[in-house]
Short mmCIF file of C-alpha atoms in Angstrom, two decimals:
data_model
loop_
_atom_site.label_atom_id
_atom_site.label_comp_id
_atom_site.label_asym_id
_atom_site.label_seq_id
_atom_site.Cartn_x
_atom_site.Cartn_y
_atom_site.Cartn_z
CA MET A 1 24.80 6.40 -12.14
CA SER A 2 23.49 7.28 -15.43
CA GLY A 3 22.87 10.80 -16.54
CA PHE A 4 24.86 13.97 -17.31
CA ASN A 5 27.25 15.73 -14.81
CA THR A 6 26.05 13.63 -11.95
CA SER A 7 28.04 12.67 -8.87
CA ASP A 8 30.69 9.93 -8.73
CA LYS A 9 29.29 8.68 -5.26
CA PRO A 10 26.72 6.37 -5.58
CA MET A 11 24.62 8.23 -2.94
CA ASP A 12 24.99 12.06 -3.00
CA PHE A 13 22.33 14.02 -0.85
CA PHE A 14 23.83 17.31 -1.60
CA ARG A 15 24.08 17.27 -5.16
CA GLY A 16 21.44 14.64 -6.03
CA CYS A 17 21.29 11.01 -6.95
CA THR A 18 19.32 8.06 -8.22
CA ILE A 19 18.72 4.90 -6.26
CA PHE A 20 16.79 2.17 -7.65
CA PHE A 21 14.19 0.14 -5.54
CA ASP A 22 12.38 -2.72 -7.30
CA LEU A 23 8.92 -1.50 -7.98
CA LYS A 24 7.33 -5.19 -6.90
CA SER A 25 9.87 -6.31 -4.44
CA GLY A 26 11.22 -3.21 -3.01
CA ILE A 27 14.88 -4.73 -3.43
CA SER A 28 17.90 -1.94 -3.87
CA GLU A 29 21.12 -2.70 -5.80
CA THR A 30 22.55 0.15 -4.17
CA VAL A 31 21.60 -0.43 -0.39
CA ASP A 32 21.40 -3.35 1.98
CA THR A 33 18.23 -3.49 4.39
CA GLY A 34 18.30 -3.76 8.12
CA LYS A 35 16.59 -6.93 9.13
CA ARG A 36 14.19 -7.97 12.11
CA TYR A 37 14.14 -11.54 12.89
CA LEU A 38 11.34 -13.27 15.24
CA SER A 39 13.55 -13.18 18.21
CA GLN A 40 13.91 -9.73 17.94
CA MET A 41 10.40 -9.43 18.28
CA ARG A 42 9.67 -10.87 21.73
CA GLY A 43 6.87 -9.00 23.55
CA ILE A 44 5.65 -7.25 20.54
CA PHE A 45 3.52 -9.85 19.59
CA ALA A 46 0.57 -10.99 22.07
CA ASP A 47 1.31 -14.50 22.17
CA ASP A 48 4.66 -15.32 23.73
CA ALA A 49 4.04 -18.92 23.48
CA ALA A 50 3.42 -18.84 20.19
CA LEU A 51 6.47 -16.81 19.13
CA ASP A 52 8.51 -19.48 21.22
CA ALA A 53 6.99 -22.40 19.27
CA LEU A 54 7.79 -20.75 15.97
CA LEU A 55 11.46 -20.02 17.11
CA VAL A 56 11.90 -23.95 17.54
CA ASN A 57 11.81 -24.00 13.85
CA GLY A 58 14.08 -21.35 13.36
CA ASP A 59 14.47 -17.61 13.32
CA ALA A 60 12.36 -16.42 10.65
CA LEU A 61 12.88 -13.10 8.72
CA VAL A 62 9.79 -10.94 10.03
CA TYR A 63 10.64 -7.59 8.06
CA GLU A 64 13.48 -5.56 6.54
CA PHE A 65 13.67 -1.99 5.61
CA HIS A 66 16.20 0.37 4.19
CA SER A 67 17.91 3.19 6.33
CA LEU A 68 19.81 5.67 3.83
CA PRO A 69 22.42 7.77 5.15
CA VAL A 70 20.32 11.13 4.56
CA PRO A 71 21.56 13.88 6.60
CA GLU A 72 19.42 14.38 9.40
CA HIS A 73 18.38 17.75 8.79
CA GLU A 74 14.91 19.23 8.60
CA GLY A 75 15.06 20.12 5.00
CA ASP A 76 15.97 16.46 4.00
CA LEU A 77 13.93 13.49 3.61
CA ALA A 78 14.50 9.86 4.44
CA PHE A 79 13.43 7.33 1.99
CA GLY A 80 13.44 3.50 0.99
CA CYS A 81 11.35 0.31 1.13
CA SER A 82 9.69 -1.45 3.96
CA ILE A 83 9.11 -5.53 3.30
CA VAL A 84 7.13 -7.24 5.70
CA TYR A 85 7.04 -11.11 5.27
CA PRO A 86 3.80 -13.22 5.24
CA GLY A 87 3.23 -15.15 8.62
CA LYS A 88 1.57 -15.32 11.97
CA VAL A 89 2.30 -15.47 15.55
CA GLY A 90 -0.55 -17.07 17.01
CA ASP A 91 -3.63 -15.28 15.29
CA GLU A 92 -1.55 -11.98 14.92
CA TYR A 93 0.15 -11.35 11.29
CA PHE A 94 3.78 -10.57 10.90
CA MET A 95 4.15 -6.70 11.21
CA THR A 96 6.59 -4.31 11.96
CA LYS A 97 7.41 -3.10 15.60
CA GLY A 98 5.84 0.22 14.84
CA HIS A 99 7.06 3.54 16.13
CA PHE A 100 6.35 7.25 16.97
CA HIS A 101 8.74 9.93 15.52
CA THR A 102 10.86 11.49 18.18
CA ILE A 103 9.79 14.86 16.86
CA LEU A 104 6.29 13.68 17.15
CA ASP A 105 4.56 16.26 14.93
CA THR A 106 6.07 14.77 11.49
CA ALA A 107 4.13 12.85 9.18
CA GLU A 108 5.25 9.98 6.90
CA VAL A 109 3.98 8.78 3.58
CA TYR A 110 3.90 5.02 2.35
CA TYR A 111 3.16 4.13 -1.16
CA CYS A 112 2.12 0.23 -1.38
CA LEU A 113 3.86 -1.34 -4.41
CA SER A 114 2.87 -4.93 -3.75
CA GLY A 115 1.00 -7.34 -1.40
CA GLN A 116 -1.75 -6.71 0.93
CA GLY A 117 -2.17 -5.78 4.47
CA TYR A 118 -2.97 -2.74 6.90
CA MET A 119 -1.43 0.53 8.24
CA LEU A 120 -2.15 0.57 11.90
CA LEU A 121 -2.26 4.12 13.31
CA GLU A 122 -2.40 5.19 17.04
CA ASN A 123 -1.81 8.52 18.71
CA LYS A 124 -0.84 8.66 22.41
CA GLY A 125 -4.69 9.64 23.20
CA GLY A 126 -5.53 6.11 22.09
CA ASP A 127 -7.03 7.34 18.57
CA TYR A 128 -6.63 4.52 16.28
CA SER A 129 -7.50 3.46 12.71
CA ALA A 130 -6.14 0.58 10.40
CA HIS A 131 -5.97 1.54 6.67
CA GLU A 132 -6.15 -1.25 4.19
CA LEU A 133 -2.91 -1.51 1.97
CA THR A 134 -3.24 -2.77 -1.49
CA PRO A 135 -0.67 -1.78 -4.63
CA GLY A 136 -1.24 1.94 -5.35
CA LYS A 137 -2.56 3.07 -2.39
CA ALA A 138 -0.81 5.77 -0.53
CA VAL A 139 -1.12 6.07 3.17
CA TYR A 140 -0.92 9.30 4.93
CA VAL A 141 0.66 8.84 8.59
CA PRO A 142 -0.31 12.04 10.13
CA LYS A 143 1.70 14.19 12.68
CA GLY A 144 1.47 12.35 16.06
CA TYR A 145 0.42 8.87 15.09
CA ALA A 146 2.65 5.59 15.84
CA HIS A 147 2.67 3.66 12.67
CA ARG A 148 2.90 -0.09 12.06
CA SER A 149 2.57 -2.32 8.76
CA ILE A 150 0.86 -5.38 9.02
CA ASN A 151 1.16 -8.25 6.15
CA THR A 152 -2.36 -10.02 6.05
CA GLY A 153 -1.41 -11.70 2.92
CA LEU A 154 -0.85 -15.64 3.10
CA THR A 155 2.03 -15.66 0.79
CA GLU A 156 2.99 -12.58 -0.61
CA LYS A 157 5.41 -10.03 0.86
CA LEU A 158 3.87 -6.46 1.96
CA VAL A 159 6.12 -3.95 0.11
CA THR A 160 5.75 -0.08 0.49
CA PHE A 161 7.88 3.04 -0.29
CA PHE A 162 8.23 5.33 2.57
CA VAL A 163 9.48 9.20 2.86
CA PHE A 164 9.50 11.02 6.10
CA ARG A 165 11.72 14.22 7.30
CA ALA A 166 15.38 12.97 7.82
CA ASP A 167 15.37 14.57 11.22
CA ALA A 168 12.13 13.09 12.79
CA GLY A 169 13.77 10.09 14.31
CA HIS A 170 12.61 6.95 15.59
CA ASP A 171 10.92 6.47 19.07
CA TYR A 172 10.45 2.59 19.38
CA GLY A 173 10.44 2.80 23.12
CA THR A 174 7.01 3.82 23.70
CA ILE A 175 5.60 0.98 21.85
CA GLU A 176 7.97 -1.68 23.18
CA GLN A 177 6.83 -0.44 26.67
CA LYS A 178 3.27 0.29 26.30
CA GLY A 179 2.16 -1.58 23.14
CA TYR A 180 -0.60 -0.51 20.88
CA GLY A 181 -3.98 -0.57 22.35
CA THR A 182 -5.54 -2.30 19.30
CA LEU A 183 -4.01 -5.21 17.52
CA VAL A 184 -4.95 -6.50 13.66
CA VAL A 185 -5.51 -10.45 14.12
CA GLU A 186 -6.88 -13.14 11.87
CA SER A 187 -10.26 -14.02 12.87
CA ASP A 188 -12.73 -16.67 10.97
CA GLY A 189 -9.76 -16.37 8.42
CA VAL A 190 -10.16 -12.62 7.70
CA PRO A 191 -8.49 -9.52 9.49
CA ALA A 192 -10.18 -8.11 12.50
CA ILE A 193 -9.55 -5.41 15.33
CA THR A 194 -9.04 -6.55 18.78
CA ASP A 195 -8.09 -4.90 21.91
CA ASN A 196 -4.35 -5.89 22.79
CA PRO A 197 -4.37 -7.95 26.19
CA LYS A 198 -0.99 -6.79 27.02
CA TRP A 199 -1.82 -3.03 26.55
CA ARG A 200 -0.20 -0.94 29.47
CA MET B 1 -12.10 3.96 2.41
CA SER B 2 -11.55 0.49 3.62
CA GLY B 3 -10.32 -0.21 7.00
CA PHE B 4 -11.06 -0.02 10.61
CA ASN B 5 -12.30 2.95 12.28
CA THR B 6 -10.95 5.28 9.61
CA SER B 7 -12.42 8.62 9.19
CA ASP B 8 -15.40 9.47 6.96
CA LYS B 9 -13.73 11.99 4.86
CA PRO B 10 -12.09 10.95 1.51
CA MET B 11 -8.95 12.68 2.47
CA ASP B 12 -8.10 13.19 6.48
CA PHE B 13 -4.41 14.39 7.10
CA PHE B 14 -4.99 14.60 10.60
CA ARG B 15 -6.03 11.11 11.32
CA GLY B 16 -4.78 9.31 8.46
CA CYS B 17 -6.19 8.35 4.96
CA THR B 18 -5.33 6.21 1.90
CA ILE B 19 -5.52 7.71 -1.60
CA PHE B 20 -5.04 5.37 -4.62
CA PHE B 21 -2.47 6.36 -7.52
CA ASP B 22 -2.32 3.71 -10.19
CA LEU B 23 1.05 2.23 -10.36
CA LYS B 24 1.19 2.55 -13.74
CA SER B 25 -0.64 5.66 -14.90
CA GLY B 26 -0.35 7.79 -11.61
CA ILE B 27 -4.28 8.43 -11.81
CA SER B 28 -5.98 8.85 -8.74
CA GLU B 29 -9.65 8.06 -8.38
CA THR B 30 -9.84 10.36 -5.32
CA VAL B 31 -8.18 13.62 -6.61
CA ASP B 32 -8.05 15.35 -10.14
CA THR B 33 -4.68 16.67 -11.29
CA GLY B 34 -3.84 20.27 -12.39
CA LYS B 35 -2.96 20.49 -15.83
CA ARG B 36 -0.43 22.35 -18.11
CA TYR B 37 -1.11 22.81 -21.68
CA LEU B 38 1.42 24.12 -24.39
CA SER B 39 0.07 27.32 -24.54
CA GLN B 40 1.00 27.94 -20.78
CA MET B 41 4.56 27.09 -21.34
CA ARG B 42 5.31 29.99 -23.76
CA GLY B 43 8.80 31.17 -23.00
CA ILE B 44 9.67 27.91 -21.14
CA PHE B 45 10.86 26.11 -24.13
CA ALA B 46 13.86 27.63 -26.13
CA ASP B 47 12.27 27.39 -29.30
CA ASP B 48 9.36 29.82 -29.58
CA ALA B 49 8.54 29.35 -33.24
CA ALA B 50 8.40 25.51 -32.89
CA LEU B 51 5.87 26.11 -29.94
CA ASP B 52 3.81 28.54 -32.22
CA ALA B 53 3.86 25.83 -35.07
CA LEU B 54 2.49 23.14 -32.66
CA LEU B 55 -0.15 25.22 -31.21
CA VAL B 56 -1.53 25.66 -34.86
CA ASN B 57 -2.69 21.96 -34.38
CA GLY B 58 -4.22 22.27 -30.91
CA ASP B 59 -3.12 22.96 -27.41
CA ALA B 60 -1.50 19.80 -26.48
CA LEU B 61 -1.39 18.53 -22.65
CA VAL B 62 2.19 18.72 -21.48
CA TYR B 63 2.02 17.54 -18.27
CA GLU B 64 -0.47 17.00 -15.11
CA PHE B 65 0.04 16.62 -11.36
CA HIS B 66 -1.74 16.36 -8.08
CA SER B 67 -1.75 19.09 -5.41
CA LEU B 68 -3.43 17.60 -2.57
CA PRO B 69 -4.79 19.77 0.39
CA VAL B 70 -2.27 18.80 2.84
CA PRO B 71 -1.86 21.60 5.70
CA GLU B 72 1.05 23.65 4.79
CA HIS B 73 2.82 22.88 8.16
CA GLU B 74 6.54 21.93 8.64
CA GLY B 75 5.48 18.54 9.84
CA ASP B 76 3.49 17.61 6.77
CA LEU B 77 4.15 16.18 3.51
CA ALA B 78 2.52 16.70 0.17
CA PHE B 79 2.56 13.94 -2.34
CA GLY B 80 1.00 12.85 -5.51
CA CYS B 81 1.77 11.98 -9.18
CA SER B 82 3.51 13.98 -11.70
CA ILE B 83 2.60 12.73 -15.61
CA VAL B 84 4.73 14.51 -18.27
CA TYR B 85 3.43 13.64 -21.84
CA PRO B 86 5.63 12.44 -24.69
CA GLY B 87 6.34 15.22 -27.41
CA LYS B 88 8.78 17.91 -28.25
CA VAL B 89 9.17 21.44 -28.95
CA GLY B 90 11.65 21.75 -31.66
CA ASP B 91 14.60 19.58 -30.45
CA GLU B 92 13.41 19.94 -26.83
CA TYR B 93 11.37 17.32 -24.89
CA PHE B 94 8.22 17.75 -22.96
CA MET B 95 8.87 18.50 -19.62
CA THR B 96 7.77 20.42 -16.57
CA LYS B 97 8.20 24.16 -15.93
CA GLY B 98 10.73 23.25 -13.12
CA HIS B 99 10.69 25.34 -9.90
CA PHE B 100 12.55 25.85 -6.72
CA HIS B 101 10.74 25.59 -3.48
CA THR B 102 10.17 28.74 -1.46
CA ILE B 103 11.54 27.39 1.40
CA LEU B 104 14.71 26.94 -0.41
CA ASP B 105 16.46 24.30 1.84
CA THR B 106 14.08 21.57 1.50
CA ALA B 107 14.35 18.56 -0.59
CA GLU B 108 12.21 16.42 -2.60
CA VAL B 109 11.71 12.66 -3.50
CA TYR B 110 10.54 11.47 -6.79
CA TYR B 111 10.05 7.79 -7.28
CA CYS B 112 9.56 6.74 -11.18
CA LEU B 113 6.69 4.31 -11.89
CA SER B 114 6.74 4.29 -15.63
CA GLY B 115 8.32 5.96 -18.76
CA GLN B 116 11.75 7.26 -19.31
CA GLY B 117 13.36 10.42 -18.85
CA TYR B 118 15.48 12.83 -16.82
CA MET B 119 15.23 14.81 -13.78
CA LEU B 120 17.41 18.10 -14.34
CA LEU B 121 18.66 19.68 -11.18
CA GLU B 122 20.37 23.27 -11.14
CA ASN B 123 21.13 25.26 -8.28
CA LYS B 124 21.32 29.04 -8.05
CA GLY B 125 25.07 28.86 -8.12
CA GLY B 126 24.54 27.30 -11.58
CA ASP B 127 25.64 23.54 -10.55
CA TYR B 128 23.38 21.21 -12.57
CA SER B 129 23.08 17.76 -12.94
CA ALA B 130 20.48 15.35 -15.09
CA HIS B 131 19.42 12.01 -13.66
CA GLU B 132 18.31 9.11 -15.58
CA LEU B 133 14.53 8.03 -14.88
CA THR B 134 13.31 4.67 -15.42
CA PRO B 135 10.62 2.59 -13.39
CA GLY B 136 11.86 2.00 -10.03
CA LYS B 137 14.72 4.52 -9.86
CA ALA B 138 13.97 7.31 -7.00
CA VAL B 139 15.63 10.63 -7.52
CA TYR B 140 16.85 12.55 -4.56
CA VAL B 141 16.14 16.49 -5.38
CA PRO B 142 18.62 18.09 -2.61
CA LYS B 143 18.01 21.12 -0.62
CA GLY B 144 18.56 24.23 -2.83
CA TYR B 145 17.98 22.82 -6.34
CA ALA B 146 15.44 23.79 -9.06
CA HIS B 147 13.74 20.40 -10.70
CA ARG B 148 12.39 19.74 -13.84
CA SER B 149 11.05 16.24 -15.03
CA ILE B 150 11.81 15.65 -18.79
CA ASN B 151 10.12 12.75 -20.92
CA THR B 152 12.51 11.69 -23.26
CA GLY B 153 10.54 8.77 -24.30
CA LEU B 154 8.87 8.71 -27.81
CA THR B 155 5.38 7.23 -26.93
CA GLU B 156 5.08 6.44 -23.32
CA LYS B 157 4.24 9.16 -20.39
CA LEU B 158 6.68 9.55 -17.67
CA VAL B 159 4.96 8.91 -14.25
CA THR B 160 6.62 9.84 -10.98
CA PHE B 161 5.36 9.68 -7.27
CA PHE B 162 6.55 12.80 -5.47
CA VAL B 163 6.87 13.70 -1.65
CA PHE B 164 7.97 17.01 -0.25
CA ARG B 165 7.54 19.23 2.80
CA ALA B 166 4.00 20.52 2.64
CA ASP B 167 5.22 24.13 3.76
CA ALA B 168 7.99 24.10 1.13
CA GLY B 169 5.97 26.14 -1.40
CA HIS B 170 6.66 26.66 -5.29
CA ASP B 171 8.77 29.15 -6.69
CA TYR B 172 8.13 29.15 -10.51
CA GLY B 173 9.21 32.71 -11.11
CA THR B 174 12.82 32.14 -10.85
CA ILE B 175 12.74 29.89 -13.55
CA GLU B 176 10.15 31.73 -15.68
CA GLN B 177 12.43 34.89 -15.72
CA LYS B 178 15.83 33.21 -15.90
CA GLY B 179 15.28 29.68 -17.19
CA TYR B 180 17.60 27.01 -16.56
CA GLY B 181 21.39 27.33 -17.76
CA THR B 182 21.22 24.03 -19.24
CA LEU B 183 18.59 21.97 -21.43
CA VAL B 184 17.92 18.46 -22.17
CA VAL B 185 17.59 18.20 -26.06
CA GLU B 186 17.43 15.39 -28.67
CA SER B 187 20.66 15.09 -30.86
CA ASP B 188 21.26 12.68 -33.47
CA GLY B 189 18.10 10.87 -31.80
CA VAL B 190 19.25 10.40 -28.17
CA PRO B 191 19.15 13.04 -24.99
CA ALA B 192 21.97 15.28 -25.16
CA ILE B 193 22.65 18.35 -22.74
CA THR B 194 23.25 21.80 -24.32
CA ASP B 195 23.75 25.30 -23.24
CA ASN B 196 20.01 27.35 -23.02
CA PRO B 197 20.61 30.34 -25.56
CA LYS B 198 17.69 32.14 -23.74
CA TRP B 199 19.45 31.57 -20.29
CA ARG B 200 19.56 35.28 -18.28
#
């Protein structure tokens, strides 16, 4: 790490550090990403038959993201990049599973670096909104809202830089069990909102 | 704001919103920046005579930054861009005043969008480090460390996107009274670290 009197460790969250994330691709030289493949997204997309049909041709990478070993302390912040690949399952775009924070009343900031898509927000009372993401747009995910990144681009990855309170935690279970009430799908060639037929 | 079922407000930190910040310049169409001019930096730079000499030619803009009206709640996150202009006062580069957080044990993340410089960190025990900033480098400002952005580029602005806990608060007074123990200065045409002659 270049600088003056910096730590010998590549990541030091107690004395400070720099970590590189490419401003276009989101890829870091310092840390690998966790990866989510199509086979791990069963039940998340509305059209199970379309998912099975895709899997015949191989287990596509749907998204990847950084999980840095930041201390899970209320004063710390976790950060990294999320990279959603282009693709569709039926008429539904490739997207992240989506999650609430375990400490529900904690926000998150996403800053779009490249690609295009939507951030779909939904709280436990059913209030939803879908915010367009293009390079340079920062999305505020408020306290209490599940959030999911959706890549509506046909060829390009959707790349965002995110920051959240390091002790917030991820609650994926609620979405895996209930789903989102609303979906972003392709309709007549453009993104549209529809009710989730699988919503419970 | 483009999207589906989004708020009518340009900034809504309770239902979610998007705010654009140019990925190169940091400038937002939605929110103005606060501005710090040379005359407001008296006592911050080591060389008072050099500052006075510069002021004869006008009150240069040293840096600007966004202060969004995010609720000051421990679950919220404040964010925006910091833009430090190129220039020097004596052999000291243009920089931000630098500050601790009022809630000392809260971190901050800076992501460098353009330009070059350093993030100078220093805690109340005197531990310091200076982390090089170039586009794509994220700097982790740990709990308990004052932080100051320094533009070592000769012509380009240093632009960073920052996120911190919205209730953290800014303690500028400690730096204004004591200064930093260390400074980043130009020496033989390159950045170097030196002791602050004014440190108290």
